[in-house]
Short mmCIF file of C-alpha atoms in Angstrom, two decimals:
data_model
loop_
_atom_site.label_atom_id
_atom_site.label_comp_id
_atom_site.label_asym_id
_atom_site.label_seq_id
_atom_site.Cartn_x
_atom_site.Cartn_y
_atom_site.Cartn_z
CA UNK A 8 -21.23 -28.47 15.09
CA UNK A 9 -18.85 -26.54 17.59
CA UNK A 10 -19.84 -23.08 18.68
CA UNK A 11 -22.33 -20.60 17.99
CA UNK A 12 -20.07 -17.69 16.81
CA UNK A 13 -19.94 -14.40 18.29
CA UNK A 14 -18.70 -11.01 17.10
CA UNK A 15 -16.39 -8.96 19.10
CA UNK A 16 -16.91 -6.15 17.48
CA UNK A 17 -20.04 -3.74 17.25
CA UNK A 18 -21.69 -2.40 14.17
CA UNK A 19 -19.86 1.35 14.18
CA UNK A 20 -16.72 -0.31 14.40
CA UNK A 21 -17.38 -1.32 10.29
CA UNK A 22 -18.99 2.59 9.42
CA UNK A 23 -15.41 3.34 6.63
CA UNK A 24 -17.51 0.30 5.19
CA UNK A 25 -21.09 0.97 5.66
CA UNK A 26 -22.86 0.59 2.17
CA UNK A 27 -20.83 -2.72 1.83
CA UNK A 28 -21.81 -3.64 5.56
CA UNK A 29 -25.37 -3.10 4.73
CA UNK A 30 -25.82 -4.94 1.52
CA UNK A 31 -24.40 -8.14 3.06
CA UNK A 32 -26.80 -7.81 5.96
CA UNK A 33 -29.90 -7.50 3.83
CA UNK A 34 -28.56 -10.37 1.54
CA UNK A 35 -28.06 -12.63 4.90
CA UNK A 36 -31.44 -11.41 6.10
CA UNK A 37 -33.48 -12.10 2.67
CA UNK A 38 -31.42 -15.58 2.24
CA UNK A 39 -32.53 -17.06 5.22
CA UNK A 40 -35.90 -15.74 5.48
CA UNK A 41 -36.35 -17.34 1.77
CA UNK A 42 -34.41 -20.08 2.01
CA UNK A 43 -32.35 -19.46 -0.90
CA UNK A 44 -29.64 -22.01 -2.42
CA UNK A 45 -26.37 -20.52 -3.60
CA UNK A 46 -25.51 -17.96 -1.25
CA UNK A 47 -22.41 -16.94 -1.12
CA UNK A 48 -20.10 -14.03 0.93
CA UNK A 49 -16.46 -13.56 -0.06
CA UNK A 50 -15.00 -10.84 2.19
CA UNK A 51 -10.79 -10.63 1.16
CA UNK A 52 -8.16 -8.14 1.63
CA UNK A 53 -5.68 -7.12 3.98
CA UNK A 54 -4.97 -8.92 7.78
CA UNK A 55 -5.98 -8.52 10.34
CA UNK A 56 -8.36 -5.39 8.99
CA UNK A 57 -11.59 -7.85 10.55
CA UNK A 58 -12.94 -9.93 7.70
CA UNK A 59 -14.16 -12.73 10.40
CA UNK A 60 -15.24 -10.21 12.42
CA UNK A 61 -17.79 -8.70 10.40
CA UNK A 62 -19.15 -12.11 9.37
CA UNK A 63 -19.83 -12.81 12.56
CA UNK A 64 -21.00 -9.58 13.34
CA UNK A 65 -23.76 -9.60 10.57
CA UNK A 66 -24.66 -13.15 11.73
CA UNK A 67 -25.33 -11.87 15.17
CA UNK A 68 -27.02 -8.71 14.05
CA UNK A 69 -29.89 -11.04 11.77
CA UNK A 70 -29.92 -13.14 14.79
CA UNK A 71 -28.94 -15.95 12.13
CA UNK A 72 -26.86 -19.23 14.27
CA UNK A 73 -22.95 -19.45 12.73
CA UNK A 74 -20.96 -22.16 12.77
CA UNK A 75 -17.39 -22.12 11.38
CA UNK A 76 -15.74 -24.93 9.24
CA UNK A 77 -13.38 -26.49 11.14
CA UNK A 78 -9.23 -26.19 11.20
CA UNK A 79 -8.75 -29.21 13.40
CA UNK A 80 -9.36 -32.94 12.44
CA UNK A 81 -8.76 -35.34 15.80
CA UNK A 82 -6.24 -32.85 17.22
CA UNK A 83 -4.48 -32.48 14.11
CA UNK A 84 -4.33 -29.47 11.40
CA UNK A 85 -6.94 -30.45 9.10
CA UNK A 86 -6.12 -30.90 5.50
CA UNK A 87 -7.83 -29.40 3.22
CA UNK A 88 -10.41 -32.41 2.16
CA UNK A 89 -10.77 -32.76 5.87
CA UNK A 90 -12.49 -29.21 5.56
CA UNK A 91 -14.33 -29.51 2.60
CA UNK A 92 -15.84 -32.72 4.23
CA UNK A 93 -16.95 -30.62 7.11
CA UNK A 94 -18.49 -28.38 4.91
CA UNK A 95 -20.52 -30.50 3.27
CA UNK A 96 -21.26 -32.18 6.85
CA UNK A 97 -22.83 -28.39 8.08
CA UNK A 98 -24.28 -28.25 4.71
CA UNK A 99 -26.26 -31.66 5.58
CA UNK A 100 -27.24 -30.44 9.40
CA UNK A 101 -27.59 -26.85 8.87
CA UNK A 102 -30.47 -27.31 5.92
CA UNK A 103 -33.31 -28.89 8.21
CA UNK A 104 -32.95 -25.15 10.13
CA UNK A 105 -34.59 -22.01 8.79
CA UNK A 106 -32.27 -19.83 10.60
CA UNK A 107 -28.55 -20.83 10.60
CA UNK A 108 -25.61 -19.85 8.10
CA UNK A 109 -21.44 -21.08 7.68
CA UNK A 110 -18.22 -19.24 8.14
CA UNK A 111 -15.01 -20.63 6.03
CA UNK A 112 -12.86 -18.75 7.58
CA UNK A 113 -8.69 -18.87 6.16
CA UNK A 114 -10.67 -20.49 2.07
CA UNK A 115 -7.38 -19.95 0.56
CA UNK A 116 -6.55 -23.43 0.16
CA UNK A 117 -9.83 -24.24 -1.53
CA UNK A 118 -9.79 -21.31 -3.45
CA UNK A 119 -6.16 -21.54 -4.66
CA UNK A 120 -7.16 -25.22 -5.91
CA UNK A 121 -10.34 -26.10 -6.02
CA UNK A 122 -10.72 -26.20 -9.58
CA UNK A 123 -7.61 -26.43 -11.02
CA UNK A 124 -6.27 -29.93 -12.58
CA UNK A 125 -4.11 -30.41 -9.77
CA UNK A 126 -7.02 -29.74 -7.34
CA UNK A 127 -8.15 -32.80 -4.95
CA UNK A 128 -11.60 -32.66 -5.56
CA UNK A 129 -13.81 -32.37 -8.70
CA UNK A 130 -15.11 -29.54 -10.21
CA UNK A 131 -18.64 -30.87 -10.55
CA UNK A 132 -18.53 -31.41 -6.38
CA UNK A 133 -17.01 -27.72 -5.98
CA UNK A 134 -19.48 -26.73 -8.24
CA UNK A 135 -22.20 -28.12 -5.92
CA UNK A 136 -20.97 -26.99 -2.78
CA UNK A 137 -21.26 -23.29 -3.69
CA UNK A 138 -24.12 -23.16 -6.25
CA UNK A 139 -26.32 -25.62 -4.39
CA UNK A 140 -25.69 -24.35 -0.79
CA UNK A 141 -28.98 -24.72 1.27
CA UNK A 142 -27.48 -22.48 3.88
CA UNK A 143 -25.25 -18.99 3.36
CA UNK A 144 -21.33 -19.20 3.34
CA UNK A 145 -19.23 -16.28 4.54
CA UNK A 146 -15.55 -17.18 3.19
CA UNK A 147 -13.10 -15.15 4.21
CA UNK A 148 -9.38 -15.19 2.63
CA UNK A 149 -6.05 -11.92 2.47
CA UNK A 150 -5.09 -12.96 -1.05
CA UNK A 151 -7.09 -13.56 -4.32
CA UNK A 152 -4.37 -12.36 -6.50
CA UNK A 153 -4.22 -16.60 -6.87
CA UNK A 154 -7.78 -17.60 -6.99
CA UNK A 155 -9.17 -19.09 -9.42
CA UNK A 156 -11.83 -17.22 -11.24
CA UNK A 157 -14.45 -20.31 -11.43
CA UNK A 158 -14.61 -19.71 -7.84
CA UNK A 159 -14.46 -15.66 -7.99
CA UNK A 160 -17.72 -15.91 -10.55
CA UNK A 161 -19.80 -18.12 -7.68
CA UNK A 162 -19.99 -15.34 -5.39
CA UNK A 163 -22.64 -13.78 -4.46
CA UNK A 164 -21.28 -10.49 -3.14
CA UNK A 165 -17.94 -9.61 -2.36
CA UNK A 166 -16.27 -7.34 -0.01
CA UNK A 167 -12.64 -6.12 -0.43
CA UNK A 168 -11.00 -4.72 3.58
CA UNK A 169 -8.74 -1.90 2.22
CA UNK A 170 -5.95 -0.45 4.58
CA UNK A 171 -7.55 1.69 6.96
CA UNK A 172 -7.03 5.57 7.04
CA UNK A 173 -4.93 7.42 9.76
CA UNK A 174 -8.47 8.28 11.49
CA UNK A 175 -10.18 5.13 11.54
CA UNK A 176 -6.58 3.00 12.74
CA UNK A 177 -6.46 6.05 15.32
CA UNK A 178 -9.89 5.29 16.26
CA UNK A 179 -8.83 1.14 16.73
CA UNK A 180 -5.78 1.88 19.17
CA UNK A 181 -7.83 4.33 21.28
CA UNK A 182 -10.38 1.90 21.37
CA UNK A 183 -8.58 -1.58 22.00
CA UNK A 184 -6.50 0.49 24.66
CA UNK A 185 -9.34 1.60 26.71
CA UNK A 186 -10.95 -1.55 26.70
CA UNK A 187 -7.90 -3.16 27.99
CA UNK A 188 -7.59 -0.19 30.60
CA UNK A 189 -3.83 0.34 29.30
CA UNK A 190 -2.34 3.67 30.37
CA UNK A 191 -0.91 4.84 27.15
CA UNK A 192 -1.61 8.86 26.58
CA UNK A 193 -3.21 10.64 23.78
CA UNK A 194 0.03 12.38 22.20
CA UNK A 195 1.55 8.86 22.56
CA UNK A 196 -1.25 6.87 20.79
CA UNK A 197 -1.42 9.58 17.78
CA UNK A 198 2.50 9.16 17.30
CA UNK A 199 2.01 4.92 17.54
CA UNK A 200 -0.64 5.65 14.65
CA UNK A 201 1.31 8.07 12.83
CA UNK A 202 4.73 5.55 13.09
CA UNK A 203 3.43 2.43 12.59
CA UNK A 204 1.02 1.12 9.72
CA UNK A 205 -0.36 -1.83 11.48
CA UNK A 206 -4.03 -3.61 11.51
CA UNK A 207 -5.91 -3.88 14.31
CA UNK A 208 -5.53 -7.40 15.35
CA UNK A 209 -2.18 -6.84 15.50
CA UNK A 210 -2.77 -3.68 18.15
CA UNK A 211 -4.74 -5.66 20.01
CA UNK A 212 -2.54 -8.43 20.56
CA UNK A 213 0.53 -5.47 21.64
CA UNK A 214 -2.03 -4.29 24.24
CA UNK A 215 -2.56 -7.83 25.49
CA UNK A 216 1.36 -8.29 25.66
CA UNK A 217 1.99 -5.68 27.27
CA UNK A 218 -0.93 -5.88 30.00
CA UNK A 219 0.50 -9.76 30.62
CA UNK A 220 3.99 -8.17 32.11
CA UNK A 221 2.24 -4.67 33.32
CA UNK A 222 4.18 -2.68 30.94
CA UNK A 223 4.38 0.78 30.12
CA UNK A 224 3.29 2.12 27.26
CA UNK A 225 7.28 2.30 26.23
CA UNK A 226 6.75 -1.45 26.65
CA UNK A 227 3.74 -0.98 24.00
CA UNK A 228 6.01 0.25 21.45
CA UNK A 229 8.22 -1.98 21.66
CA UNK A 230 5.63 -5.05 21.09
CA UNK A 231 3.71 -2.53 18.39
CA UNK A 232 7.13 -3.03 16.62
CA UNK A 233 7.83 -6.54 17.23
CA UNK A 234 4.60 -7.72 15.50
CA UNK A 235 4.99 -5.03 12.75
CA UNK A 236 8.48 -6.18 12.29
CA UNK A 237 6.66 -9.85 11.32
CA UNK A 238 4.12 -8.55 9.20
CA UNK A 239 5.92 -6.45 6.98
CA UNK A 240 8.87 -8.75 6.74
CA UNK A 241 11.43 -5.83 7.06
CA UNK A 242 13.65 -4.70 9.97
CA UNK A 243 13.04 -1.11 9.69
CA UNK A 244 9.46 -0.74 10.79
CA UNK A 245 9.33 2.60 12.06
CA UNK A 246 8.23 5.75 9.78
CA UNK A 247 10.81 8.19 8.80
CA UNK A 248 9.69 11.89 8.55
CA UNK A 249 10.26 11.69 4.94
CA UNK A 250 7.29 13.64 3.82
CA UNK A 251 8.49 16.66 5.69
CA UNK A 252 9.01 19.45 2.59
CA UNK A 253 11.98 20.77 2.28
CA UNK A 254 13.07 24.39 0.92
CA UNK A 255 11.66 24.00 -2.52
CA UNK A 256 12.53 26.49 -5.51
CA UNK A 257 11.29 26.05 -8.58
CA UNK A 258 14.31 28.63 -10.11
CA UNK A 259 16.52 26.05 -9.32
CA UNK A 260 14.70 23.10 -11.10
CA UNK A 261 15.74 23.13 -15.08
CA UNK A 262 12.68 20.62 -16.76
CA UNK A 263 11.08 21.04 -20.56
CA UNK A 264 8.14 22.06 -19.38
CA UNK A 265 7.25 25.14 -17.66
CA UNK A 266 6.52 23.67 -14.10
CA UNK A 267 5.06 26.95 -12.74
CA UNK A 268 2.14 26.97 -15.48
CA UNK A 269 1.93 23.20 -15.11
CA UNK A 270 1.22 23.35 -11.03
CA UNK A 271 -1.30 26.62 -11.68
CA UNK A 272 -2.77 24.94 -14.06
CA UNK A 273 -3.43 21.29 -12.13
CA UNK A 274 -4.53 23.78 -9.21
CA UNK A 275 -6.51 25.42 -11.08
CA UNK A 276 -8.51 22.78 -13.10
CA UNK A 277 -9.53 20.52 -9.89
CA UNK A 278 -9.17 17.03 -10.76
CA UNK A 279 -6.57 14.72 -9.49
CA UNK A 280 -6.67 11.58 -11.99
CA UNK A 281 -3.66 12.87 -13.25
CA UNK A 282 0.06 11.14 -13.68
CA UNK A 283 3.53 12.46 -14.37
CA UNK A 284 6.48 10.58 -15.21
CA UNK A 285 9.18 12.09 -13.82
CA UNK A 286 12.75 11.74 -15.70
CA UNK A 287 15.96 12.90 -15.38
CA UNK A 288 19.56 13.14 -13.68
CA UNK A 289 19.83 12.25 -10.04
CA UNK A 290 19.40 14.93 -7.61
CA UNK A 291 17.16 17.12 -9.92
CA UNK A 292 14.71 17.46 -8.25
CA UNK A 293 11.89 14.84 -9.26
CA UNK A 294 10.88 13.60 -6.29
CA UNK A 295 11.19 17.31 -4.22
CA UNK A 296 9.00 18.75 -7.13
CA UNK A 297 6.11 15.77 -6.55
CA UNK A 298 6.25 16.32 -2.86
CA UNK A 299 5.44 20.57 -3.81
CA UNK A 300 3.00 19.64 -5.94
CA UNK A 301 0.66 17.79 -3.34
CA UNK A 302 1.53 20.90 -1.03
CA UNK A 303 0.33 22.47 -3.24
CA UNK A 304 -2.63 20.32 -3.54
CA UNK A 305 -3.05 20.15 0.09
CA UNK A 306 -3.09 15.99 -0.09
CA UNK A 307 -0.88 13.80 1.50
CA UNK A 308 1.90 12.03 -0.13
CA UNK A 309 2.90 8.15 -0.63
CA UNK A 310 5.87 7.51 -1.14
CA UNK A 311 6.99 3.82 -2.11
CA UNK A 312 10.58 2.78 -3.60
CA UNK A 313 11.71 -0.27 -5.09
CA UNK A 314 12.83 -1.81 -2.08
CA UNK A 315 9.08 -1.94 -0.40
CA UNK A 316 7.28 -3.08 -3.31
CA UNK A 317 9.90 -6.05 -5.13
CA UNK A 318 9.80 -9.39 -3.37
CA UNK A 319 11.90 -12.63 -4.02
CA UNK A 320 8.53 -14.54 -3.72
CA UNK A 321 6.15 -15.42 -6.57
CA UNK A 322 3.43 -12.53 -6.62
CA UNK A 323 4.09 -10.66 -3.75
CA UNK A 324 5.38 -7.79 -5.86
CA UNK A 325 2.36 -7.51 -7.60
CA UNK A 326 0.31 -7.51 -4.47
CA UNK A 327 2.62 -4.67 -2.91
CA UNK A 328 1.74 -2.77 -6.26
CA UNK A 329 -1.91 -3.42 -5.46
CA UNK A 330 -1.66 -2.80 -2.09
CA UNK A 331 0.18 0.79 -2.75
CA UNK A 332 -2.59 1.81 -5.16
CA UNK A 333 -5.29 0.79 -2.81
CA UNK A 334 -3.21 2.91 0.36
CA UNK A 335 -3.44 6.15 -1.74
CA UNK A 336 -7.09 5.45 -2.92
CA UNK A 337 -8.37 5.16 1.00
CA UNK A 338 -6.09 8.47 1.83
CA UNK A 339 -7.03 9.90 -1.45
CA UNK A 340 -2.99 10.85 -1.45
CA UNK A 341 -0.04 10.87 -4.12
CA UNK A 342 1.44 8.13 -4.58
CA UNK A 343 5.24 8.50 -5.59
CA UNK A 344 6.92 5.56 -6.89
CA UNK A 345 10.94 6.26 -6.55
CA UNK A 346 13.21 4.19 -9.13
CA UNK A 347 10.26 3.31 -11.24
CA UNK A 348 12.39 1.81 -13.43
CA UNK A 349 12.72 -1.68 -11.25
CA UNK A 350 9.37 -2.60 -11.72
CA UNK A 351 8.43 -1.08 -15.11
CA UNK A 352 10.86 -2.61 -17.16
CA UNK A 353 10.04 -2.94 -20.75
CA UNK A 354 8.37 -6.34 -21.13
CA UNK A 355 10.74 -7.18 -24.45
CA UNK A 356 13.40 -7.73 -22.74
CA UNK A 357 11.39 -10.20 -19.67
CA UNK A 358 13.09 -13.27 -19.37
CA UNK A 359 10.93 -14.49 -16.22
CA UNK A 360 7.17 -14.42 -16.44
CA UNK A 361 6.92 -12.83 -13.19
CA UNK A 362 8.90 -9.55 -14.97
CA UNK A 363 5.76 -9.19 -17.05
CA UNK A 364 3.34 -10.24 -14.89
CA UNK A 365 4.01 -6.81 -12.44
CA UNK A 366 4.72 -4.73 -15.08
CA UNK A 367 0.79 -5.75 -16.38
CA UNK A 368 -0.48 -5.21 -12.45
CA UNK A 369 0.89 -1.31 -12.66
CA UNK A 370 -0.84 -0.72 -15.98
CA UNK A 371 -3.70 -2.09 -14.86
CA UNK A 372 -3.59 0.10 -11.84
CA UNK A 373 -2.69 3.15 -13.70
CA UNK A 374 -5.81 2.98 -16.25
CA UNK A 375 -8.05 2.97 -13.21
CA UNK A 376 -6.64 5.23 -10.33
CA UNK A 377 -8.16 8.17 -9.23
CA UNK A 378 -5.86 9.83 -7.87
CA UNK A 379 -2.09 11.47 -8.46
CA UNK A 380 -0.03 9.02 -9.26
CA UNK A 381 3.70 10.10 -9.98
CA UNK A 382 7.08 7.95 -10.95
CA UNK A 383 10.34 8.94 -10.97
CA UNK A 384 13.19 7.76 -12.73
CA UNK A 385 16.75 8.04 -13.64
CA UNK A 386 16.54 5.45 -16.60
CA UNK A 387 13.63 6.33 -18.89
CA UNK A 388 14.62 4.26 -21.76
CA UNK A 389 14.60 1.10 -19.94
CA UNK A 390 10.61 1.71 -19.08
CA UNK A 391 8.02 -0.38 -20.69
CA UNK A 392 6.60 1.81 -23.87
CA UNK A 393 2.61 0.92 -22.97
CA UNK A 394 3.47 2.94 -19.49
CA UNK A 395 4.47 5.49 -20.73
CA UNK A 396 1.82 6.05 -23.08
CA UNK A 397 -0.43 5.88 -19.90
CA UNK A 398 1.19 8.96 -18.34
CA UNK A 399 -0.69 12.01 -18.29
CA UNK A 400 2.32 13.98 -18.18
CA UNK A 401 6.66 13.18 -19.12
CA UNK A 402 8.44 16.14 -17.86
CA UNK A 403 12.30 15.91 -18.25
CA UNK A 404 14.41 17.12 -15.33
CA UNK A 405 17.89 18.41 -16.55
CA UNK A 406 20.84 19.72 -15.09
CA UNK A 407 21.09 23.43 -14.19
CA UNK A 408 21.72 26.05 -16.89
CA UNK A 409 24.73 28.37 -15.61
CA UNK A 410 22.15 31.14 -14.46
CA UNK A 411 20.72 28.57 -12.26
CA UNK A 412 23.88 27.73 -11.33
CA UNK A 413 24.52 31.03 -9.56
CA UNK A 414 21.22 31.57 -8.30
CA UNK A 415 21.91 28.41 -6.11
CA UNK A 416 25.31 29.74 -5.12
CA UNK A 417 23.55 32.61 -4.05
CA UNK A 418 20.45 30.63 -2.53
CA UNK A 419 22.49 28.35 -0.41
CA UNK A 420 25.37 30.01 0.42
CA UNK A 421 24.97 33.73 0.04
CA UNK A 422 27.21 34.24 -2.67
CA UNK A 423 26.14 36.46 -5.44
CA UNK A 424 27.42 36.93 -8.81
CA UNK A 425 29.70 34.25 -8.77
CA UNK A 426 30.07 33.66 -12.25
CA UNK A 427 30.75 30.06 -11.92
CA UNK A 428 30.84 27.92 -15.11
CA UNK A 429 30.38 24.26 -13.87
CA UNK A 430 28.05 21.78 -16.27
CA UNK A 431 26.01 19.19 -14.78
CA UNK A 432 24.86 20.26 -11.08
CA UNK A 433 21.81 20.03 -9.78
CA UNK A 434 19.85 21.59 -6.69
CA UNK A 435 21.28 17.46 -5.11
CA UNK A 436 24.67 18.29 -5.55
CA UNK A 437 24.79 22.17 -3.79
CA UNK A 438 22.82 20.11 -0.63
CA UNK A 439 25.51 18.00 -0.48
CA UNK A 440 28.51 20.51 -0.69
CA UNK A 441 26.11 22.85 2.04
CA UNK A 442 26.03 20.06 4.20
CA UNK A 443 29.66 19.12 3.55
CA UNK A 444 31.09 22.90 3.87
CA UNK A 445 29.40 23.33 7.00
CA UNK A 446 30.87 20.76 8.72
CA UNK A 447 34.47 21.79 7.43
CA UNK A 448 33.68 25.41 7.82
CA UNK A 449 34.36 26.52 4.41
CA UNK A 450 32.71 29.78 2.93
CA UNK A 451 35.28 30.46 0.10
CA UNK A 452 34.52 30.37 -3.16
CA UNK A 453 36.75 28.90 -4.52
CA UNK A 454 36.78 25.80 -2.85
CA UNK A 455 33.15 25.69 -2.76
CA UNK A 456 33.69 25.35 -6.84
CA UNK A 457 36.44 22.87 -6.71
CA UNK A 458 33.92 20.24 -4.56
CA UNK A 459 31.09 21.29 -6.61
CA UNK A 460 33.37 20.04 -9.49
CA UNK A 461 34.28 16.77 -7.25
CA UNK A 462 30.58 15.89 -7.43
CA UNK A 463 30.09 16.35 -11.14
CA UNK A 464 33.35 14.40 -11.90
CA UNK A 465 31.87 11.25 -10.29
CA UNK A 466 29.05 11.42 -12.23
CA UNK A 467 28.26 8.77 -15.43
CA UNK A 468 26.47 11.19 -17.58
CA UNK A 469 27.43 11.30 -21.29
CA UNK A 470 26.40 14.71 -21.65
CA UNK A 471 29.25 15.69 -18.93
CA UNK A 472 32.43 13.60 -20.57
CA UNK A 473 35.46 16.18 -21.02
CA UNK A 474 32.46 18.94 -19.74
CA UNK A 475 33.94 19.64 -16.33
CA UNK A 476 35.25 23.61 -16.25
CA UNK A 477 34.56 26.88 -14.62
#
């Protein structure tokens, strides 16, 4: 039967999911006090956020006996009918108690398959093992973006582990690092939090790592971003102070729409299931505008480009999409997608089926978010038509008209009434020459025009061919 499984974790440690905590308990409790068949417990979503935790957790709190399928088979990896037989075997046992339930911990394997034509057992005996169970199952699994739904409609209850806000991970590393007694202070646990979006079995095992060689808590950081290095699968792990807003003027920004009435208004009106689709030029200012506009707000901001949401595997692009919407939902923040135009392609042209399958995953999302939700893009006749029917808002960003123009010659280098006649820059192009000029030391006019023309000539625009002049 193996072990009688304990929690490590205590019952305020799951209060960001109380109502959901609750329920299951009270289903557990009522089960086993009426011996009911067909009880089932599916608790999915992100790792390492403490899915087998709270299983065992509500076991412990009913004072209900767990035992877990298990992964081994005579010292090997069990396959998966080596598990299913065990179930059944715990089934057997566990139904001449009154007070005992099962943990199938890691179910993707017979979720994935289990009743599918290539799946190894029947449907009629999967069919028995969850509708006729004599004793509760708790499964636990990260993914169900590849479940089947025959198994999805034989649960009970289910409860979905979101990404935890900044407060509640903050919470986690204080906690895991005093009960390790690791010296790591305050101001250096809020930037670990603020740097590094990991979950907490994963700040755990750091603190045990580094308490093994009686490391500092330099040593910590280093761990914190070896594992988060693994997890996210990228090599740049660490949080850039992207979210930081910059000098914003909304003189400089040229868009059809009159922004300033636009941002009162959303102020004014206060509800956030809004979207905007953001089009124009590069170096407009889409993006800077979004970033104002949850200033404005005062919410945070999300910002995800096409390089952390596409993946070369099968569905993992669709579960970053998920994942992104669900981020923003917990921090009730913006969510920015940069270069929407990778993963919103219009489905017409889809040659693979995994081009339409993401594109359906943002709509989906985008009917049923709650909160800002922005995109920006540089190429808005590539986008799918059905998304942008679903945008509350399509405001074009254009190039600056030649007042604008000399307002920013003025704004970022102090030059008034410079009567410059240059088509095609935007508020991107004088940051660039600023940043350029003051490194060469230049302050003269005219060859501040002459590299503000450099940056326009390099530009593909066919509104700028045979354009260039001042």
């Amino acid at each position: 039967m193996g072990k009688n499984q304990k929690s490590e974790l205590c019952w305020k440690d799951f209060e960001h999911i109380e109502k959901e905590r609750d329920i299951a308990f009270n289903i557990l409790t009522l089960a086993v006090q009426t011996q009911a068949k067909g009880i089932n417990i599916l608790l999915y979503g992100s790792v390492g956020t403490g899915k087998t935790q709270l299983a065992k957790l509500l076991a412990n709190k009913a004072k209900v006996d767990m035992y877990s399928v298990s992964a081994e088979f005579m010292d090997k990896e069990a396959s998966r009918k080596d598990r299913l037989s065990d179930l059944a075997s715990k089934q057997t046992i566990l139904a001449k108690t009154n007070n005992s339930c099962i943990l199938f911990d890691e179910a993707e394997d017979v979720m994935n398959r289990g009743f599918t034509e290539f799946g190894s057992a029947s449907k009629a005996y999967l069919n028995t093992l969850l509708e006729e169970t004599p004793v509760p199952i708790f499964w636990t699994t990260n993914n169900i973006y590849t479940v089947d739904p025959a198994f999805l409609r034989r649960m009970t209850y289910t409860i979905e582990f979101e990404k935890l806000t900044d407060d509640i991970r903050l919470n986690i590393w204080k906690k895991v690092v005093r009960k390790n007694k690791l010296k790591v202070n305050k101001e250096k646990l809020v930037e670990l939090n603020k740097n590094y979006d990991i979950p907490p079995s994963l700040i755990s095992n750091a603190v045990k790592t580094t308490k093994l060689i009686n490391g500092s808590q330099d040593d910590f950081e280093i761990f914190v971003e070896n594992v988060a290095k693994v997890v996210t699968k990228k090599k740049n792990v660490k949080k850039k102070k992207e979210f930081e807003m910059k000098e914003y003027s909304e003189k400089l920004i040229n868009t059809d729409l009159d922004i300033s009435d636009l941002t009162s208004k959303i102020k004014s009106c206060g509800k956030l299931n809004f979207s905007l689709c953001l089009y124009g030029e590069p170096g407009t200012g889409k993006s800077l505008y979004a970033r104002y506009l949850a200033k404005e707000l005062g919410i945070d901001v999300i910002l995800k480009r096409a390089s952390d949401l596409m993946s070369k595997y099968v569905g993992e692009t669709e579960q970053n999409i998920a994942e992104a919407f669900e981020e923003a939902k917990s921090k009730k923040a913006m969510l920015i997608f940069d270069e929407a135009d990778s993963f919103l392609q219009n489905r017409n042209n889809a040659v693979r089926n995994w081009e339409v399958s993401q594109v359906n995953e943002m709509l989906t999302w985008m009917e049923s978010h709650e909160y800002p939700f922005v995109c920006t893009t540089n190429l808005l006749d590539t986008l799918d038509e059905a998304s942008l029917r679903r945008f509350t808002f399509k405001i074009k960003f254009d190039f600056m008209t030649s007042e604008q123009t000399n307002l920013a010659m003025g704004h970022f280098f102090g030059i008034k009434n410079a009567n410059l006649n240059i088509k095609g820059l935007t508020a991107g192009d004088f940051a660039t020459v600023k940043k350029k000029a003051d490194f060469l030391c230049i302050t003269d006019l005219y060859e501040l025009s002459k590299m503000l023309e450099d940056e326009v000539k390099i530009k593909k625009s066919k509104e700028l061919q045979n354009c260039v002049g001042f």
